[in-house]
mmCIF file of C-alpha atoms in Angstrom:
data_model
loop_
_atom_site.group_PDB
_atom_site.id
_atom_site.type_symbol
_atom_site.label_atom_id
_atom_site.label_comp_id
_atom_site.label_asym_id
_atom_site.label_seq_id
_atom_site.Cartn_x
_atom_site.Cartn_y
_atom_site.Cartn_z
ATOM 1 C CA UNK M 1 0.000 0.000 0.000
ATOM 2 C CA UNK M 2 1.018 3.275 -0.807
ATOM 3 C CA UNK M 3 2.522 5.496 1.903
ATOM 4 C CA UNK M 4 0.949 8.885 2.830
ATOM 5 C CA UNK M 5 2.339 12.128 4.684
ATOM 6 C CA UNK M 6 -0.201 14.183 6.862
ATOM 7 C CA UNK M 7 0.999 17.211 8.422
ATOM 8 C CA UNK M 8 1.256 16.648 12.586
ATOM 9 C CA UNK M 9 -1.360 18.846 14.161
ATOM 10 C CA UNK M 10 -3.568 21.804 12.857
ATOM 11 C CA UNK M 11 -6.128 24.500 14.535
ATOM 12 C CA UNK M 12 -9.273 25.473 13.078
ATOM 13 C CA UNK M 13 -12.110 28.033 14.546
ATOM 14 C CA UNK M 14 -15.109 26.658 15.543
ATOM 15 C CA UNK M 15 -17.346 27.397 12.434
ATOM 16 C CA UNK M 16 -15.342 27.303 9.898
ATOM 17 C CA UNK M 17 -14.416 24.954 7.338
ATOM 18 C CA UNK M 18 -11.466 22.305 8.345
ATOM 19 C CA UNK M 19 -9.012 21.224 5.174
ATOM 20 C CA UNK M 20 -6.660 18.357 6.152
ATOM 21 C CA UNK M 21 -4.584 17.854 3.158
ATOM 22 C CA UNK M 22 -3.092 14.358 2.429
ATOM 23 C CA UNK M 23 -0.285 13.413 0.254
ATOM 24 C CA UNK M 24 -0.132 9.780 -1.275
ATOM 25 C CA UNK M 25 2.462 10.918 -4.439
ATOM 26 C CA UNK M 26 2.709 6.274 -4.887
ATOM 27 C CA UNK M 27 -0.788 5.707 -5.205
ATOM 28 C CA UNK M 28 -1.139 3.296 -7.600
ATOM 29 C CA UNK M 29 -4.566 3.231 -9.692
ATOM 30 C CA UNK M 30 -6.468 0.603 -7.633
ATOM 31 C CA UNK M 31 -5.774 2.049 -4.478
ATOM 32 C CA UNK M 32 -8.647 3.822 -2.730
ATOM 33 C CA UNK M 33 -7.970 6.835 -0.278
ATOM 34 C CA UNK M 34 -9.734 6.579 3.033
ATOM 35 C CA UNK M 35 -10.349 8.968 6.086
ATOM 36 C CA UNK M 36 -10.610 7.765 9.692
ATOM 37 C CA UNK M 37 -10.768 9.825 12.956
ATOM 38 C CA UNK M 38 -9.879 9.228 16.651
ATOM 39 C CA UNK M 39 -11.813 11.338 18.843
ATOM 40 C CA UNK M 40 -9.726 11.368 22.412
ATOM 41 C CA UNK M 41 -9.436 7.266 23.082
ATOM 42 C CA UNK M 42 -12.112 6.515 21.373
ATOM 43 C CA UNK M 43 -12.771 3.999 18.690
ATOM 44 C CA UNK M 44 -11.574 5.115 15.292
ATOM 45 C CA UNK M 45 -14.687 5.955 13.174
ATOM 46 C CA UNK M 46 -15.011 5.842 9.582
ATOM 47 C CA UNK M 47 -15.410 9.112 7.968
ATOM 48 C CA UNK M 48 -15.277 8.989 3.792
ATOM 49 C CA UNK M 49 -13.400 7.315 1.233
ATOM 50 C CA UNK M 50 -13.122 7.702 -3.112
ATOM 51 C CA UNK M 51 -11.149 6.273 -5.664
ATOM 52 C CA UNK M 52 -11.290 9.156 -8.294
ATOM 53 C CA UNK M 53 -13.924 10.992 -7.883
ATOM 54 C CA UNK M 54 -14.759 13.825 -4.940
ATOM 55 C CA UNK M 55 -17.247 12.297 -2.797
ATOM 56 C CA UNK M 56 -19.439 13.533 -0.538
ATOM 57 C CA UNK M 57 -21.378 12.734 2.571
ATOM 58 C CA UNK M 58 -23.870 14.473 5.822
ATOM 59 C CA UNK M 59 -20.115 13.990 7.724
ATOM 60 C CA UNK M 60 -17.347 15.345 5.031
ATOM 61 C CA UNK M 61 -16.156 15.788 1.327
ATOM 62 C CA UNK M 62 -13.047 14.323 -0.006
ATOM 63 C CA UNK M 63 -11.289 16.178 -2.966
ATOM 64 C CA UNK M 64 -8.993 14.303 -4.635
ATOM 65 C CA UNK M 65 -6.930 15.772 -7.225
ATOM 66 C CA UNK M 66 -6.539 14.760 -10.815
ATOM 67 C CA UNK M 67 -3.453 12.813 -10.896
ATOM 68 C CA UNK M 68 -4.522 11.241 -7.328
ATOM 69 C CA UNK M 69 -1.003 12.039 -5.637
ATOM 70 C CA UNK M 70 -2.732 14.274 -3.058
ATOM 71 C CA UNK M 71 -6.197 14.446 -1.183
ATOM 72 C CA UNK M 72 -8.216 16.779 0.977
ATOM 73 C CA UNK M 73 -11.033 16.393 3.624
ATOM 74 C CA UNK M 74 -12.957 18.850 4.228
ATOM 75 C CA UNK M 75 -15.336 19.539 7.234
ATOM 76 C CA UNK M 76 -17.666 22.300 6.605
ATOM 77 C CA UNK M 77 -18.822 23.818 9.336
ATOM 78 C CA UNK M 78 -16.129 22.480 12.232
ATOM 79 C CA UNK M 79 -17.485 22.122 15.580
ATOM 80 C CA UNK M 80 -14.943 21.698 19.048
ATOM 81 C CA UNK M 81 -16.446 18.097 18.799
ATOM 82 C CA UNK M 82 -14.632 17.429 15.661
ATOM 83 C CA UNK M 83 -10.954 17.900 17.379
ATOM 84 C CA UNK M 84 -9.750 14.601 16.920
ATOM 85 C CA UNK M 85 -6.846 12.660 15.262
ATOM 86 C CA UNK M 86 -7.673 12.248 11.369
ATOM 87 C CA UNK M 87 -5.736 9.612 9.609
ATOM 88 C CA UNK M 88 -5.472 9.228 6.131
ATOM 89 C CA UNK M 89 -5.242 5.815 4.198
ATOM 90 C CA UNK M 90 -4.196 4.159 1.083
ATOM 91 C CA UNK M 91 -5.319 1.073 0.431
ATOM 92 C CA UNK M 92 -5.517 -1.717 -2.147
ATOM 93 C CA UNK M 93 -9.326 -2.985 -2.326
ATOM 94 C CA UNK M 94 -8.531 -6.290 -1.697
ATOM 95 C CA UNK M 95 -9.521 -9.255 0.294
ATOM 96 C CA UNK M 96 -6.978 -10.138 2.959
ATOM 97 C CA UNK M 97 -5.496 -6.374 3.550
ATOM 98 C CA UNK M 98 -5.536 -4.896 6.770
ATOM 99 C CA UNK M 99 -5.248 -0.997 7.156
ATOM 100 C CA UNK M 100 -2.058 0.426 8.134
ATOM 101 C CA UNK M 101 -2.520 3.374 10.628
ATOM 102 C CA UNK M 102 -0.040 6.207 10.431
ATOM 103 C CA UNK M 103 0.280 9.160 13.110
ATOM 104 C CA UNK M 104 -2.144 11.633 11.583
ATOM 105 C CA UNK M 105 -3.228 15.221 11.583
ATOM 106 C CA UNK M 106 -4.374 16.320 15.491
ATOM 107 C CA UNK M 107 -6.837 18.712 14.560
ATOM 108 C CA UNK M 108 -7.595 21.278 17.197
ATOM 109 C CA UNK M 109 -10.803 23.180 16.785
ATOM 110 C CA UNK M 110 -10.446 25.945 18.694
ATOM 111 C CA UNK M 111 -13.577 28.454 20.481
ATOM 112 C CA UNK W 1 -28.085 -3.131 14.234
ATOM 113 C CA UNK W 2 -25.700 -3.181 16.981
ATOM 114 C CA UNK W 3 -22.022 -2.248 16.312
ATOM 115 C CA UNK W 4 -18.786 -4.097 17.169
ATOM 116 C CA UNK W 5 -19.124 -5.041 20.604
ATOM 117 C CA UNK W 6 -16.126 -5.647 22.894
ATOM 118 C CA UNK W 7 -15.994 -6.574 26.287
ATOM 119 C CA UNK W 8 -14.677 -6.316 28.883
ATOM 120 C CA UNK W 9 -14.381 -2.553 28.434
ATOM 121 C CA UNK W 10 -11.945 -2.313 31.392
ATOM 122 C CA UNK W 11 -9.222 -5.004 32.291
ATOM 123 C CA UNK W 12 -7.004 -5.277 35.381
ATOM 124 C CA UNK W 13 -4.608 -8.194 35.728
ATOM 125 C CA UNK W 14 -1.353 -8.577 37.751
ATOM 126 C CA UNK W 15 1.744 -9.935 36.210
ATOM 127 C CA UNK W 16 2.022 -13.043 34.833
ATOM 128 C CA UNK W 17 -2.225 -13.454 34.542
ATOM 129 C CA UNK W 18 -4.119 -14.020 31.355
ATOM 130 C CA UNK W 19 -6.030 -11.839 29.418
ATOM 131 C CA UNK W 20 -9.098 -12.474 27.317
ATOM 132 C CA UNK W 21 -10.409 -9.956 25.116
ATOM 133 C CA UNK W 22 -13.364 -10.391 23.041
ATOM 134 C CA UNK W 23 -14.819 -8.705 19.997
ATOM 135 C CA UNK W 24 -18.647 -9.449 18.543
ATOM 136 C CA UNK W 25 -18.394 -8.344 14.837
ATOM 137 C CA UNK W 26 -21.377 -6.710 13.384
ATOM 138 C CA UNK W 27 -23.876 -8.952 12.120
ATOM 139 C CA UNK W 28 -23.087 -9.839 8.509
ATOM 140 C CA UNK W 29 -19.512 -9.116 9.092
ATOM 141 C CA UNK W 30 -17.105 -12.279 8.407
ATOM 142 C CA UNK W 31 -13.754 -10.515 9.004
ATOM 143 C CA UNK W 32 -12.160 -9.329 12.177
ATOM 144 C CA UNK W 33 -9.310 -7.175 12.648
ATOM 145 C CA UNK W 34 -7.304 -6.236 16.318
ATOM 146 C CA UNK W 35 -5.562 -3.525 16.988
ATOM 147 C CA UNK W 36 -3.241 -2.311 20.052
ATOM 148 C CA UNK W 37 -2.783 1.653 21.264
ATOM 149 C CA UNK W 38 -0.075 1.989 23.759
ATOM 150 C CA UNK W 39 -0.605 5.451 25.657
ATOM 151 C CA UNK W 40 0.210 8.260 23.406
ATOM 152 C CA UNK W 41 1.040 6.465 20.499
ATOM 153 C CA UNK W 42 -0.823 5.309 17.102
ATOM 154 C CA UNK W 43 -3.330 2.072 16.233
ATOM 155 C CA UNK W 44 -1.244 -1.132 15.594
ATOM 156 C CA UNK W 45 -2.103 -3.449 13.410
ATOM 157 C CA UNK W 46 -1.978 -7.103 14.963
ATOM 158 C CA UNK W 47 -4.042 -9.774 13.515
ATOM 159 C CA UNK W 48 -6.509 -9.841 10.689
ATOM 160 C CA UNK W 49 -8.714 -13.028 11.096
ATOM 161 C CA UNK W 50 -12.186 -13.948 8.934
ATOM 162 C CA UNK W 51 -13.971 -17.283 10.629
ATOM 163 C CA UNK W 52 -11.781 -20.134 11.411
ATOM 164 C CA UNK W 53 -8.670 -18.349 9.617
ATOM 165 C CA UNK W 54 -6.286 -16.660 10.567
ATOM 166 C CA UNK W 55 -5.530 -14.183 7.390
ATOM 167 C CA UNK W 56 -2.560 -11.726 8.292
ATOM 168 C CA UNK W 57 -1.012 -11.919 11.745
ATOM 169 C CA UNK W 58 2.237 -9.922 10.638
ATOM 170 C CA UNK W 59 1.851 -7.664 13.756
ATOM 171 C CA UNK W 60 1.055 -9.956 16.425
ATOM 172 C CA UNK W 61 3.728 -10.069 19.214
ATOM 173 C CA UNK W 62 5.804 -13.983 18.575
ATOM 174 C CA UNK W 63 5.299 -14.979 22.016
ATOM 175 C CA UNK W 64 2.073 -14.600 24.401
ATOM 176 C CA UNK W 65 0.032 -13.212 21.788
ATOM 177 C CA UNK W 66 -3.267 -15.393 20.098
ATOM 178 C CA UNK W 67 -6.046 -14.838 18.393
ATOM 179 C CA UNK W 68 -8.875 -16.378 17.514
ATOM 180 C CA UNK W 69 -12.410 -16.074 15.620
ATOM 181 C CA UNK W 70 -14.250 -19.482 15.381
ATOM 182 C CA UNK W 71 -17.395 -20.423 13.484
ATOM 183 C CA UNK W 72 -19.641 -19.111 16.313
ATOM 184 C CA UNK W 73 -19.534 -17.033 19.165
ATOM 185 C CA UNK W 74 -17.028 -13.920 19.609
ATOM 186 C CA UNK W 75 -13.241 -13.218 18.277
ATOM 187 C CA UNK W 76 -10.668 -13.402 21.062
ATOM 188 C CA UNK W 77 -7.792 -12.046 21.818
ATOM 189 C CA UNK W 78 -5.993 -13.958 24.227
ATOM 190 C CA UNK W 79 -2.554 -12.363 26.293
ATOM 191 C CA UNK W 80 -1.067 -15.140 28.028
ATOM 192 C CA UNK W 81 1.475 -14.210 31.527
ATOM 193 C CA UNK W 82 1.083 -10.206 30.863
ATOM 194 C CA UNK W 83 3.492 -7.843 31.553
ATOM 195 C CA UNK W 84 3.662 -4.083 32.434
ATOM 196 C CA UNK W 85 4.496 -3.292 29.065
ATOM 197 C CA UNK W 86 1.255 -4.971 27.807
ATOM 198 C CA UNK W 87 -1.120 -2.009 29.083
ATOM 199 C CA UNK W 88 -2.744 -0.533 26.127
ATOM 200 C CA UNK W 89 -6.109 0.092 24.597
ATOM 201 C CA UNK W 90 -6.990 -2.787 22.642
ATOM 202 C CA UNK W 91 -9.305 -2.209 19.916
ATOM 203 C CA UNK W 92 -11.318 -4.820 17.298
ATOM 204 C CA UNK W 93 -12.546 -3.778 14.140
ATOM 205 C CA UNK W 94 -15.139 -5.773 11.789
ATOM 206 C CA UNK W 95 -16.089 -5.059 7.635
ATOM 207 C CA UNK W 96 -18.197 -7.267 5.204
ATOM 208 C CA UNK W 97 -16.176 -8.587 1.896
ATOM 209 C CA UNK W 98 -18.615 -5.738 0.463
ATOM 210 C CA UNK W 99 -18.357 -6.448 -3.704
ATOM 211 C CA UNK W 100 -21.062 -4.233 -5.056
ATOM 212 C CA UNK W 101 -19.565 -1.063 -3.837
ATOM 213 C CA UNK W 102 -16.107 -2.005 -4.570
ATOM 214 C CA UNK W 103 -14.660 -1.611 -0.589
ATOM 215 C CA UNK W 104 -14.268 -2.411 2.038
ATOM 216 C CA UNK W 105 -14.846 -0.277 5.064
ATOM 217 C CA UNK W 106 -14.125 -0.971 9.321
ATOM 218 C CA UNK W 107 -16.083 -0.717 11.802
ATOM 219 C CA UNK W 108 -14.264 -0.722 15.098
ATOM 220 C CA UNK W 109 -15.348 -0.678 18.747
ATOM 221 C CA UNK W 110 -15.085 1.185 21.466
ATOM 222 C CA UNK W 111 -12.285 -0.881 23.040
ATOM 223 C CA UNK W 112 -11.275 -2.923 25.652
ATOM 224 C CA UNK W 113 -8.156 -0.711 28.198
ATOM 225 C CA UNK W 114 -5.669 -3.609 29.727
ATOM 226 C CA UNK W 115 -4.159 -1.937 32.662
ATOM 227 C CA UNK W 116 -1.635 -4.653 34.157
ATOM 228 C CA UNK W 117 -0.246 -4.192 37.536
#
């Protein structure tokens, strides 16, 4: 699976839209992008994922760029329960791969 | 629809003790995947298991460390004599071989937090 560089933390104001950029420059063309989040010690929950297309849902978007070396989620309208860990993914679609978790983007929303 | 169960949430064992962790998957959900969090640090892979198979347990410790997930009933992680250094949140994740939409999405739970004394 390709590798993917997130930058450490970021801070957003409450209200405003969140962009967490994601580069994955070794994608390869099967390889889906996917977005987790860790909210404190929680659970990780599943956010969004695309292949080539931006996609959409009532949580997030996900732009992906032409070529597909780089990503972006975007949270509309973030709230202070949105500061959470956000990991971004690569990842063959393929029976018998497991997901390979790398440090993230802290995202501090901020009052 | 429940979600991935795991239980116990909380865990306290002394040295040398077993631990058993267990994860329900989601109903319709044939694969189960563990993960460890040591305090302050990222989600470890461990073990990737689907019923009665073991598929990928490239990050599973050599020693101590087994896993389980048999035709019925829960997946289990088992810790056998546990050590300080085994305190971490453990957490289970489930997904459906999902063809029609192409992939293939976790579900994890809310974990289960080994403190050993």
């Amino acid at each position: 699976d390709a590798k993917t560089t997130q930058p450490p933390s970021m801070d957003c104001a409450e209200g405003r839209a969140a962009n967490l950029p994601c580069n994955h420059s070794t994608i390869s063309g099967n390889e889906y992008v996917y977005w987790y989040r860790q909210i404190h010690s929680q659970g990780p929950q599943y956010i969004i994922h695309g292949l080539k297309n931006n996609e959409t849902n009532e949580m997030a978007s996900l732009i992906i760029t032409e070529d597909r070396k780089s990503s972006t989620l975007i949270l509309p309208h973030a709230t202070l329960r949105d500061t959470a860990v956000y990991y971004c993914i690569v990842r063959v679609d393929n029976y018998g791969q497991n997901f390979v978790f790398g440090p993230g983007t802290r995202l501090s929303v901020l009052p | 629809n429940a979600g991935v169960m795991q239980n116990p949430r909380h865990l306290v064992r002394r040295r040398g003790q077993e631990a058993r962790l267990r994860c329900s998957p989601m109903k319709g959900h044939s694969h189960v995947y563990w993960y460890r969090q040591l305090p302050e640090e990222g989600l470890k892979f461990m073990v990737y298991l689907q019923k009665e198979n073991i598929i990928d347990e490239s990050g599973m410790p050599k020693e101590r460390f087994s896993a389980e997930f048999p035709k019925e009933g829960p997946s289990i992680l088992r810790i056998q004599q546990v050590v300080r250094g085994d305190s971490a949140a453990y957490f289970c994740a489930s997904s459906p071989w999902d063809r029609s939409s192409g992939a293939n999405v976790l579900t994890f739970g809310a974990g289960s937090r080994l403190t050993v004394l």
